[in-house]
Amino acid sequence: MFVNLKISEIVPNPDQPRKFFDEAKLKELAGSIKENGLLQPVVVRPTESAEAPYVLIAGERRWRSCKEAGLETIPAKVIKDASEEKAYVLSIAENVNREDMTIMEEAGAYADLKAAGWTPAKIAKQFGKTETHITWRLGLLTLRPEVAKMVDEGHIKNNLAWHIAQLSPANQMVAAMRYVRGDFDSEAEAQHFANGLKMMEKQTSLTNEEPPSEEVQEQRKKARAKAKDGLGKAEDILIPLFEELGEKKPEDLAVILGTDLDRYVRVVGKIYSQVQQVRNLLSKAQGVQRAMAAEFNKAAVEVQQEAAQQKATKPQAAKRQGAAKPEGSATAAAKPTARKAAAKPAAPRAKATGAGAGKSPAPTAPAQKKTEPVAGAAKTAEPATAK
């Protein structure tokens, strides 16, 4: 049913998948509406909300532009039996193929349907997409907010965004920032770097492999020398040949090469195919190498931070030990002195007892006189111990 409704009677859908509206394009559409009217009605459904009797299903951009144009009424199609889920599906269907719907908005819409029990296959069928397309979009939802914003603003392309989304949050920032600041010659190089970081993340340790044996080291050395020698031959022979052929005109080559022309076409085509394959492999290897360098740099920073932390804690520990030493030393010094002082009277008494047992008691008196000053010394030691 099509009716003219007051714009004030309609409110936007709070669950609208699109969150971003280009102000310049809204004003451009408002100007067109002023001149030609609204050609496509909005879609609404009745609501029991006290704020307004209708809520938008589709056409929020048109509704906003009509308000911008100063219109009081707007043509609308009213769907009375639309459930919230059906209304949401219709809203996605209207926006999913629009150029100005961001990729992260699209991913969020699919995620809402998945949370409601929809499978990627069902979502794909509903909106005319492939299941792979839906899965890739859902995979973007693991992006940290800063990187997701770069994707929405077009600084990072969709395919690269998916590769970055497979990384840990910290490595997402590493890959994204290096790409945005222009560290890579192509998007493919950035993808290979992200894949290299993912490979590093799967390793439990940077030193989880045994050092290569002498035999393996010798094999690598020979392989490196052979590759270097082969590359030198290519630079000496192939590149000059291709440069020479590239300077000729087609009609000249047809005459110069004669019956060998077909052979040249076949051999150069084979070389071209191999070069493309090897170029891709080398780019992947370069990505792994860069990721390894980034991982080692990260590990080096962590080691430096740990060493600095240990260096900072050593003086504090030494200071605490130094503060504890005087009290312990005084106590330790006092106790042996007291024990030594207390032990002195015991020795003469033992001698006296021994002498008295074997001879006459005559030497006993001098022995007792000797013990008197020692007893005094023991008394002097007692306060020192107490202190």
PDB file of C-alpha atoms in Angstrom, residues 142-385:
ATOM      1  CA  THR A 142      38.145  -9.773  13.807  1.00  0.00           C
ATOM      2  CA  LEU A 143      39.855  -6.550  12.690  1.00  0.00           C
ATOM      3  CA  ARG A 144      40.745  -4.165  15.493  1.00  0.00           C
ATOM      4  CA  PRO A 145      38.795  -0.866  15.319  1.00  0.00           C
ATOM      5  CA  GLU A 146      41.698   1.247  14.008  1.00  0.00           C
ATOM      6  CA  VAL A 147      42.307  -1.129  11.092  1.00  0.00           C
ATOM      7  CA  ALA A 148      38.581  -1.511  10.376  1.00  0.00           C
ATOM      8  CA  LYS A 149      38.397   2.274  10.050  1.00  0.00           C
ATOM      9  CA  MET A 150      41.263   2.211   7.513  1.00  0.00           C
ATOM     10  CA  VAL A 151      39.305  -0.387   5.524  1.00  0.00           C
ATOM     11  CA  ASP A 152      36.065   1.624   5.656  1.00  0.00           C
ATOM     12  CA  GLU A 153      37.900   4.754   4.501  1.00  0.00           C
ATOM     13  CA  GLY A 154      39.406   2.891   1.550  1.00  0.00           C
ATOM     14  CA  HIS A 155      43.031   3.029   2.705  1.00  0.00           C
ATOM     15  CA  ILE A 156      43.195  -0.780   2.783  1.00  0.00           C
ATOM     16  CA  LYS A 157      41.592  -2.888   0.058  1.00  0.00           C
ATOM     17  CA  ASN A 158      39.197  -5.737   0.744  1.00  0.00           C
ATOM     18  CA  ASN A 159      41.441  -8.703  -0.081  1.00  0.00           C
ATOM     19  CA  LEU A 160      44.363  -7.367   1.921  1.00  0.00           C
ATOM     20  CA  ALA A 161      41.994  -6.586   4.796  1.00  0.00           C
ATOM     21  CA  TRP A 162      41.013 -10.258   5.019  1.00  0.00           C
ATOM     22  CA  HIS A 163      44.669 -11.366   5.226  1.00  0.00           C
ATOM     23  CA  ILE A 164      45.330  -8.769   7.935  1.00  0.00           C
ATOM     24  CA  ALA A 165      42.242  -9.938   9.844  1.00  0.00           C
ATOM     25  CA  GLN A 166      43.853 -13.366  10.327  1.00  0.00           C
ATOM     26  CA  LEU A 167      46.622 -11.849  12.478  1.00  0.00           C
ATOM     27  CA  SER A 168      46.843 -11.033  16.163  1.00  0.00           C
ATOM     28  CA  PRO A 169      45.710  -7.481  17.067  1.00  0.00           C
ATOM     29  CA  ALA A 170      49.319  -6.293  17.481  1.00  0.00           C
ATOM     30  CA  ASN A 171      50.434  -7.684  14.118  1.00  0.00           C
ATOM     31  CA  GLN A 172      47.310  -6.262  12.454  1.00  0.00           C
ATOM     32  CA  MET A 173      48.608  -2.800  13.288  1.00  0.00           C
ATOM     33  CA  VAL A 174      52.107  -3.698  12.050  1.00  0.00           C
ATOM     34  CA  ALA A 175      50.849  -4.927   8.658  1.00  0.00           C
ATOM     35  CA  ALA A 176      48.285  -2.142   8.231  1.00  0.00           C
ATOM     36  CA  MET A 177      50.611   0.723   9.101  1.00  0.00           C
ATOM     37  CA  ARG A 178      53.424  -0.574   6.898  1.00  0.00           C
ATOM     38  CA  TYR A 179      51.030  -0.844   3.955  1.00  0.00           C
ATOM     39  CA  VAL A 180      49.456   2.580   4.507  1.00  0.00           C
ATOM     40  CA  ARG A 181      52.822   4.324   4.742  1.00  0.00           C
ATOM     41  CA  GLY A 182      53.922   2.723   1.443  1.00  0.00           C
ATOM     42  CA  ASP A 183      56.486   0.112   2.499  1.00  0.00           C
ATOM     43  CA  PHE A 184      55.298  -2.297  -0.219  1.00  0.00           C
ATOM     44  CA  ASP A 185      55.355  -1.964  -4.002  1.00  0.00           C
ATOM     45  CA  SER A 186      52.003  -3.743  -4.410  1.00  0.00           C
ATOM     46  CA  GLU A 187      49.041  -5.136  -2.517  1.00  0.00           C
ATOM     47  CA  ALA A 188      50.347  -8.654  -3.226  1.00  0.00           C
ATOM     48  CA  GLU A 189      53.597  -7.871  -1.401  1.00  0.00           C
ATOM     49  CA  ALA A 190      51.605  -6.660   1.600  1.00  0.00           C
ATOM     50  CA  GLN A 191      49.559  -9.892   1.551  1.00  0.00           C
ATOM     51  CA  HIS A 192      52.734 -11.970   1.499  1.00  0.00           C
ATOM     52  CA  PHE A 193      54.073  -9.974   4.449  1.00  0.00           C
ATOM     53  CA  ALA A 194      50.833 -10.607   6.386  1.00  0.00           C
ATOM     54  CA  ASN A 195      51.065 -14.318   5.584  1.00  0.00           C
ATOM     55  CA  GLY A 196      54.664 -14.303   6.808  1.00  0.00           C
ATOM     56  CA  LEU A 197      53.562 -12.744  10.102  1.00  0.00           C
ATOM     57  CA  LYS A 198      50.903 -15.444  10.428  1.00  0.00           C
ATOM     58  CA  MET A 199      53.583 -18.086   9.913  1.00  0.00           C
ATOM     59  CA  MET A 200      55.678 -16.498  12.666  1.00  0.00           C
ATOM     60  CA  GLU A 201      52.664 -16.507  15.021  1.00  0.00           C
ATOM     61  CA  LYS A 202      52.247 -20.258  14.581  1.00  0.00           C
ATOM     62  CA  GLN A 203      55.796 -20.871  15.764  1.00  0.00           C
ATOM     63  CA  THR A 204      56.096 -21.429  19.495  1.00  0.00           C
ATOM     64  CA  SER A 205      59.626 -20.017  19.536  1.00  0.00           C
ATOM     65  CA  LEU A 206      62.097 -18.311  17.262  1.00  0.00           C
ATOM     66  CA  THR A 207      64.629 -20.964  18.247  1.00  0.00           C
ATOM     67  CA  ASN A 208      62.381 -24.006  17.957  1.00  0.00           C
ATOM     68  CA  GLU A 209      64.601 -25.585  15.320  1.00  0.00           C
ATOM     69  CA  GLU A 210      67.956 -27.268  15.786  1.00  0.00           C
ATOM     70  CA  PRO A 211      70.939 -25.409  14.284  1.00  0.00           C
ATOM     71  CA  PRO A 212      71.734 -26.751  10.794  1.00  0.00           C
ATOM     72  CA  SER A 213      74.483 -29.349  10.568  1.00  0.00           C
ATOM     73  CA  GLU A 214      77.720 -28.657   8.732  1.00  0.00           C
ATOM     74  CA  GLU A 215      76.465 -30.764   5.825  1.00  0.00           C
ATOM     75  CA  VAL A 216      73.265 -28.737   5.519  1.00  0.00           C
ATOM     76  CA  GLN A 217      75.196 -25.482   5.783  1.00  0.00           C
ATOM     77  CA  GLU A 218      77.485 -26.632   2.959  1.00  0.00           C
ATOM     78  CA  GLN A 219      74.476 -27.584   0.806  1.00  0.00           C
ATOM     79  CA  ARG A 220      72.899 -24.170   1.351  1.00  0.00           C
ATOM     80  CA  LYS A 221      76.167 -22.486   0.495  1.00  0.00           C
ATOM     81  CA  LYS A 222      76.421 -24.390  -2.816  1.00  0.00           C
ATOM     82  CA  ALA A 223      72.741 -23.712  -3.656  1.00  0.00           C
ATOM     83  CA  ARG A 224      73.248 -19.999  -2.963  1.00  0.00           C
ATOM     84  CA  ALA A 225      76.335 -19.889  -5.193  1.00  0.00           C
ATOM     85  CA  LYS A 226      74.540 -21.773  -7.992  1.00  0.00           C
ATOM     86  CA  ALA A 227      71.516 -19.457  -7.864  1.00  0.00           C
ATOM     87  CA  LYS A 228      73.782 -16.432  -7.878  1.00  0.00           C
ATOM     88  CA  ASP A 229      75.710 -17.819 -10.860  1.00  0.00           C
ATOM     89  CA  GLY A 230      72.482 -18.582 -12.732  1.00  0.00           C
ATOM     90  CA  LEU A 231      71.140 -15.108 -12.078  1.00  0.00           C
ATOM     91  CA  GLY A 232      74.391 -13.665 -13.372  1.00  0.00           C
ATOM     92  CA  LYS A 233      74.037 -15.630 -16.618  1.00  0.00           C
ATOM     93  CA  ALA A 234      70.476 -14.377 -17.026  1.00  0.00           C
ATOM     94  CA  GLU A 235      71.675 -10.807 -16.584  1.00  0.00           C
ATOM     95  CA  ASP A 236      74.497 -11.352 -19.076  1.00  0.00           C
ATOM     96  CA  ILE A 237      72.511 -13.210 -21.760  1.00  0.00           C
ATOM     97  CA  LEU A 238      68.716 -13.003 -21.478  1.00  0.00           C
ATOM     98  CA  ILE A 239      68.287  -9.363 -20.520  1.00  0.00           C
ATOM     99  CA  PRO A 240      70.497  -8.035 -23.379  1.00  0.00           C
ATOM    100  CA  LEU A 241      68.690 -10.383 -25.798  1.00  0.00           C
ATOM    101  CA  PHE A 242      65.243  -9.162 -24.734  1.00  0.00           C
ATOM    102  CA  GLU A 243      66.403  -5.543 -24.828  1.00  0.00           C
ATOM    103  CA  GLU A 244      67.690  -6.044 -28.368  1.00  0.00           C
ATOM    104  CA  LEU A 245      64.484  -7.733 -29.540  1.00  0.00           C
ATOM    105  CA  GLY A 246      62.358  -5.074 -27.833  1.00  0.00           C
ATOM    106  CA  GLU A 247      63.960  -2.326 -29.899  1.00  0.00           C
ATOM    107  CA  LYS A 248      62.880  -3.922 -33.191  1.00  0.00           C
ATOM    108  CA  LYS A 249      59.634  -3.400 -35.064  1.00  0.00           C
ATOM    109  CA  PRO A 250      57.316  -6.415 -35.661  1.00  0.00           C
ATOM    110  CA  GLU A 251      57.892  -6.288 -39.417  1.00  0.00           C
ATOM    111  CA  ASP A 252      61.663  -6.282 -38.861  1.00  0.00           C
ATOM    112  CA  LEU A 253      61.489  -9.307 -36.533  1.00  0.00           C
ATOM    113  CA  ALA A 254      59.377 -11.182 -39.068  1.00  0.00           C
ATOM    114  CA  VAL A 255      62.246 -10.843 -41.562  1.00  0.00           C
ATOM    115  CA  ILE A 256      65.210 -11.182 -39.154  1.00  0.00           C
ATOM    116  CA  LEU A 257      64.016 -14.282 -37.317  1.00  0.00           C
ATOM    117  CA  GLY A 258      62.488 -15.972 -40.355  1.00  0.00           C
ATOM    118  CA  THR A 259      61.759 -19.633 -39.685  1.00  0.00           C
ATOM    119  CA  ASP A 260      62.950 -19.301 -36.052  1.00  0.00           C
ATOM    120  CA  LEU A 261      60.108 -16.894 -35.220  1.00  0.00           C
ATOM    121  CA  ASP A 262      57.765 -19.650 -34.006  1.00  0.00           C
ATOM    122  CA  ARG A 263      60.521 -21.042 -31.789  1.00  0.00           C
ATOM    123  CA  TYR A 264      61.156 -17.595 -30.293  1.00  0.00           C
ATOM    124  CA  VAL A 265      57.456 -17.157 -29.545  1.00  0.00           C
ATOM    125  CA  ARG A 266      57.276 -20.600 -27.881  1.00  0.00           C
ATOM    126  CA  VAL A 267      60.478 -20.248 -25.816  1.00  0.00           C
ATOM    127  CA  VAL A 268      59.816 -16.662 -24.722  1.00  0.00           C
ATOM    128  CA  GLY A 269      56.246 -17.632 -23.764  1.00  0.00           C
ATOM    129  CA  LYS A 270      57.590 -20.465 -21.624  1.00  0.00           C
ATOM    130  CA  ILE A 271      60.138 -18.151 -20.015  1.00  0.00           C
ATOM    131  CA  TYR A 272      57.408 -15.584 -19.345  1.00  0.00           C
ATOM    132  CA  SER A 273      55.258 -18.208 -17.613  1.00  0.00           C
ATOM    133  CA  GLN A 274      58.175 -19.395 -15.486  1.00  0.00           C
ATOM    134  CA  VAL A 275      59.166 -15.841 -14.642  1.00  0.00           C
ATOM    135  CA  GLN A 276      55.650 -15.073 -13.389  1.00  0.00           C
ATOM    136  CA  GLN A 277      55.646 -18.200 -11.224  1.00  0.00           C
ATOM    137  CA  VAL A 278      59.097 -17.536  -9.800  1.00  0.00           C
ATOM    138  CA  ARG A 279      58.282 -13.842  -9.288  1.00  0.00           C
ATOM    139  CA  ASN A 280      55.299 -14.859  -7.167  1.00  0.00           C
ATOM    140  CA  LEU A 281      57.418 -17.309  -5.162  1.00  0.00           C
ATOM    141  CA  LEU A 282      60.113 -14.701  -4.610  1.00  0.00           C
ATOM    142  CA  SER A 283      57.517 -12.191  -3.450  1.00  0.00           C
ATOM    143  CA  LYS A 284      56.181 -14.721  -0.935  1.00  0.00           C
ATOM    144  CA  ALA A 285      59.730 -15.448   0.235  1.00  0.00           C
ATOM    145  CA  GLN A 286      60.319 -11.716   0.610  1.00  0.00           C
ATOM    146  CA  GLY A 287      57.186 -11.449   2.737  1.00  0.00           C
ATOM    147  CA  VAL A 288      58.390 -14.265   4.994  1.00  0.00           C
ATOM    148  CA  GLN A 289      61.828 -12.656   5.274  1.00  0.00           C
ATOM    149  CA  ARG A 290      60.329  -9.291   6.213  1.00  0.00           C
ATOM    150  CA  ALA A 291      58.052 -10.949   8.761  1.00  0.00           C
ATOM    151  CA  MET A 292      61.014 -12.789  10.284  1.00  0.00           C
ATOM    152  CA  ALA A 293      62.912  -9.515  10.528  1.00  0.00           C
ATOM    153  CA  ALA A 294      59.911  -7.852  12.192  1.00  0.00           C
ATOM    154  CA  GLU A 295      59.594 -10.745  14.644  1.00  0.00           C
ATOM    155  CA  PHE A 296      63.285 -10.678  15.518  1.00  0.00           C
ATOM    156  CA  ASN A 297      63.169  -6.884  15.981  1.00  0.00           C
ATOM    157  CA  LYS A 298      60.203  -7.335  18.302  1.00  0.00           C
ATOM    158  CA  ALA A 299      62.058 -10.032  20.261  1.00  0.00           C
ATOM    159  CA  ALA A 300      65.142  -7.802  20.470  1.00  0.00           C
ATOM    160  CA  VAL A 301      63.076  -4.949  21.908  1.00  0.00           C
ATOM    161  CA  GLU A 302      61.551  -7.309  24.486  1.00  0.00           C
ATOM    162  CA  VAL A 303      65.025  -8.533  25.517  1.00  0.00           C
ATOM    163  CA  GLN A 304      66.264  -4.944  25.855  1.00  0.00           C
ATOM    164  CA  GLN A 305      63.246  -4.009  27.957  1.00  0.00           C
ATOM    165  CA  GLU A 306      63.760  -7.053  30.177  1.00  0.00           C
ATOM    166  CA  ALA A 307      67.468  -6.243  30.624  1.00  0.00           C
ATOM    167  CA  ALA A 308      66.651  -2.617  31.479  1.00  0.00           C
ATOM    168  CA  GLN A 309      64.078  -3.754  34.003  1.00  0.00           C
ATOM    169  CA  GLN A 310      66.542  -6.143  35.651  1.00  0.00           C
ATOM    170  CA  LYS A 311      69.207  -3.411  35.724  1.00  0.00           C
ATOM    171  CA  ALA A 312      66.756  -1.046  37.412  1.00  0.00           C
ATOM    172  CA  THR A 313      65.776  -3.593  40.080  1.00  0.00           C
ATOM    173  CA  LYS A 314      69.380  -4.557  41.074  1.00  0.00           C
ATOM    174  CA  PRO A 315      70.270  -1.235  42.801  1.00  0.00           C
ATOM    175  CA  GLN A 316      66.994  -1.354  44.711  1.00  0.00           C
ATOM    176  CA  ALA A 317      67.677  -4.897  45.909  1.00  0.00           C
ATOM    177  CA  ALA A 318      71.255  -3.960  46.901  1.00  0.00           C
ATOM    178  CA  LYS A 319      69.974  -0.909  48.748  1.00  0.00           C
ATOM    179  CA  ARG A 320      67.491  -3.019  50.708  1.00  0.00           C
ATOM    180  CA  GLN A 321      70.237  -5.529  51.605  1.00  0.00           C
ATOM    181  CA  GLY A 322      72.597  -2.699  52.676  1.00  0.00           C
ATOM    182  CA  ALA A 323      69.932  -1.212  54.907  1.00  0.00           C
ATOM    183  CA  ALA A 324      69.407  -4.578  56.615  1.00  0.00           C
ATOM    184  CA  LYS A 325      73.143  -5.298  57.282  1.00  0.00           C
ATOM    185  CA  PRO A 326      74.001  -2.901  60.257  1.00  0.00           C
ATOM    186  CA  GLU A 327      71.273  -4.236  62.525  1.00  0.00           C
ATOM    187  CA  GLY A 328      72.117  -7.850  61.761  1.00  0.00           C
ATOM    188  CA  SER A 329      75.867  -7.235  62.170  1.00  0.00           C
ATOM    189  CA  ALA A 330      75.501  -5.601  65.599  1.00  0.00           C
ATOM    190  CA  THR A 331      73.347  -8.432  66.868  1.00  0.00           C
ATOM    191  CA  ALA A 332      75.693 -11.050  65.473  1.00  0.00           C
ATOM    192  CA  ALA A 333      78.702  -9.312  67.083  1.00  0.00           C
ATOM    193  CA  ALA A 334      77.025  -8.969  70.450  1.00  0.00           C
ATOM    194  CA  LYS A 335      75.961 -12.572  70.789  1.00  0.00           C
ATOM    195  CA  PRO A 336      79.412 -14.201  70.363  1.00  0.00           C
ATOM    196  CA  THR A 337      80.925 -11.683  72.812  1.00  0.00           C
ATOM    197  CA  ALA A 338      78.350 -12.549  75.410  1.00  0.00           C
ATOM    198  CA  ARG A 339      78.790 -16.250  74.882  1.00  0.00           C
ATOM    199  CA  LYS A 340      82.605 -15.875  75.121  1.00  0.00           C
ATOM    200  CA  ALA A 341      82.367 -13.817  78.285  1.00  0.00           C
ATOM    201  CA  ALA A 342      79.992 -16.260  79.890  1.00  0.00           C
ATOM    202  CA  ALA A 343      82.205 -19.183  78.977  1.00  0.00           C
ATOM    203  CA  LYS A 344      85.376 -17.866  80.710  1.00  0.00           C
ATOM    204  CA  PRO A 345      84.388 -18.704  84.334  1.00  0.00           C
ATOM    205  CA  ALA A 346      83.452 -22.240  83.375  1.00  0.00           C
ATOM    206  CA  ALA A 347      86.990 -23.202  82.337  1.00  0.00           C
ATOM    207  CA  PRO A 348      88.703 -22.376  85.699  1.00  0.00           C
ATOM    208  CA  ARG A 349      85.884 -24.053  87.621  1.00  0.00           C
ATOM    209  CA  ALA A 350      86.395 -27.178  85.569  1.00  0.00           C
ATOM    210  CA  LYS A 351      90.158 -27.077  86.325  1.00  0.00           C
ATOM    211  CA  ALA A 352      89.525 -26.460  89.994  1.00  0.00           C
ATOM    212  CA  THR A 353      87.090 -29.332  90.188  1.00  0.00           C
ATOM    213  CA  GLY A 354      89.604 -31.588  88.473  1.00  0.00           C
ATOM    214  CA  ALA A 355      92.450 -30.472  90.737  1.00  0.00           C
ATOM    215  CA  GLY A 356      90.382 -30.885  93.846  1.00  0.00           C
ATOM    216  CA  ALA A 357      89.466 -34.382  92.982  1.00  0.00           C
ATOM    217  CA  GLY A 358      93.065 -35.591  92.625  1.00  0.00           C
ATOM    218  CA  LYS A 359      95.102 -33.499  95.152  1.00  0.00           C
ATOM    219  CA  SER A 360      94.741 -31.594  98.457  1.00  0.00           C
ATOM    220  CA  PRO A 361      92.291 -28.670  98.500  1.00  0.00           C
ATOM    221  CA  ALA A 362      95.123 -26.094  98.865  1.00  0.00           C
ATOM    222  CA  PRO A 363      94.986 -24.738  95.249  1.00  0.00           C
ATOM    223  CA  THR A 364      91.279 -24.110  95.525  1.00  0.00           C
ATOM    224  CA  ALA A 365      91.591 -20.663  97.107  1.00  0.00           C
ATOM    225  CA  PRO A 366      93.732 -19.105  94.360  1.00  0.00           C
ATOM    226  CA  ALA A 367      91.404 -20.505  91.750  1.00  0.00           C
ATOM    227  CA  GLN A 368      88.450 -18.811  93.369  1.00  0.00           C
ATOM    228  CA  LYS A 369      90.312 -15.488  93.425  1.00  0.00           C
ATOM    229  CA  LYS A 370      90.913 -15.720  89.655  1.00  0.00           C
ATOM    230  CA  THR A 371      87.245 -16.217  88.924  1.00  0.00           C
ATOM    231  CA  GLU A 372      86.128 -13.040  90.675  1.00  0.00           C
ATOM    232  CA  PRO A 373      87.182 -10.560  87.969  1.00  0.00           C
ATOM    233  CA  VAL A 374      85.834 -12.851  85.257  1.00  0.00           C
ATOM    234  CA  ALA A 375      82.456 -12.900  86.914  1.00  0.00           C
ATOM    235  CA  GLY A 376      82.531  -9.127  86.864  1.00  0.00           C
ATOM    236  CA  ALA A 377      83.317  -9.193  83.156  1.00  0.00           C
ATOM    237  CA  ALA A 378      80.349 -11.444  82.585  1.00  0.00           C
ATOM    238  CA  LYS A 379      78.121  -8.990  84.376  1.00  0.00           C
ATOM    239  CA  THR A 380      79.462  -6.202  82.184  1.00  0.00           C
ATOM    240  CA  ALA A 381      78.625  -8.213  79.064  1.00  0.00           C
ATOM    241  CA  GLU A 382      74.987  -8.783  80.036  1.00  0.00           C
ATOM    242  CA  PRO A 383      73.804  -5.175  79.396  1.00  0.00           C
ATOM    243  CA  ALA A 384      75.625  -5.161  76.036  1.00  0.00           C
ATOM    244  CA  THR A 385      73.654  -8.251  75.031  1.00  0.00           C
TER     245      THR A 385
END
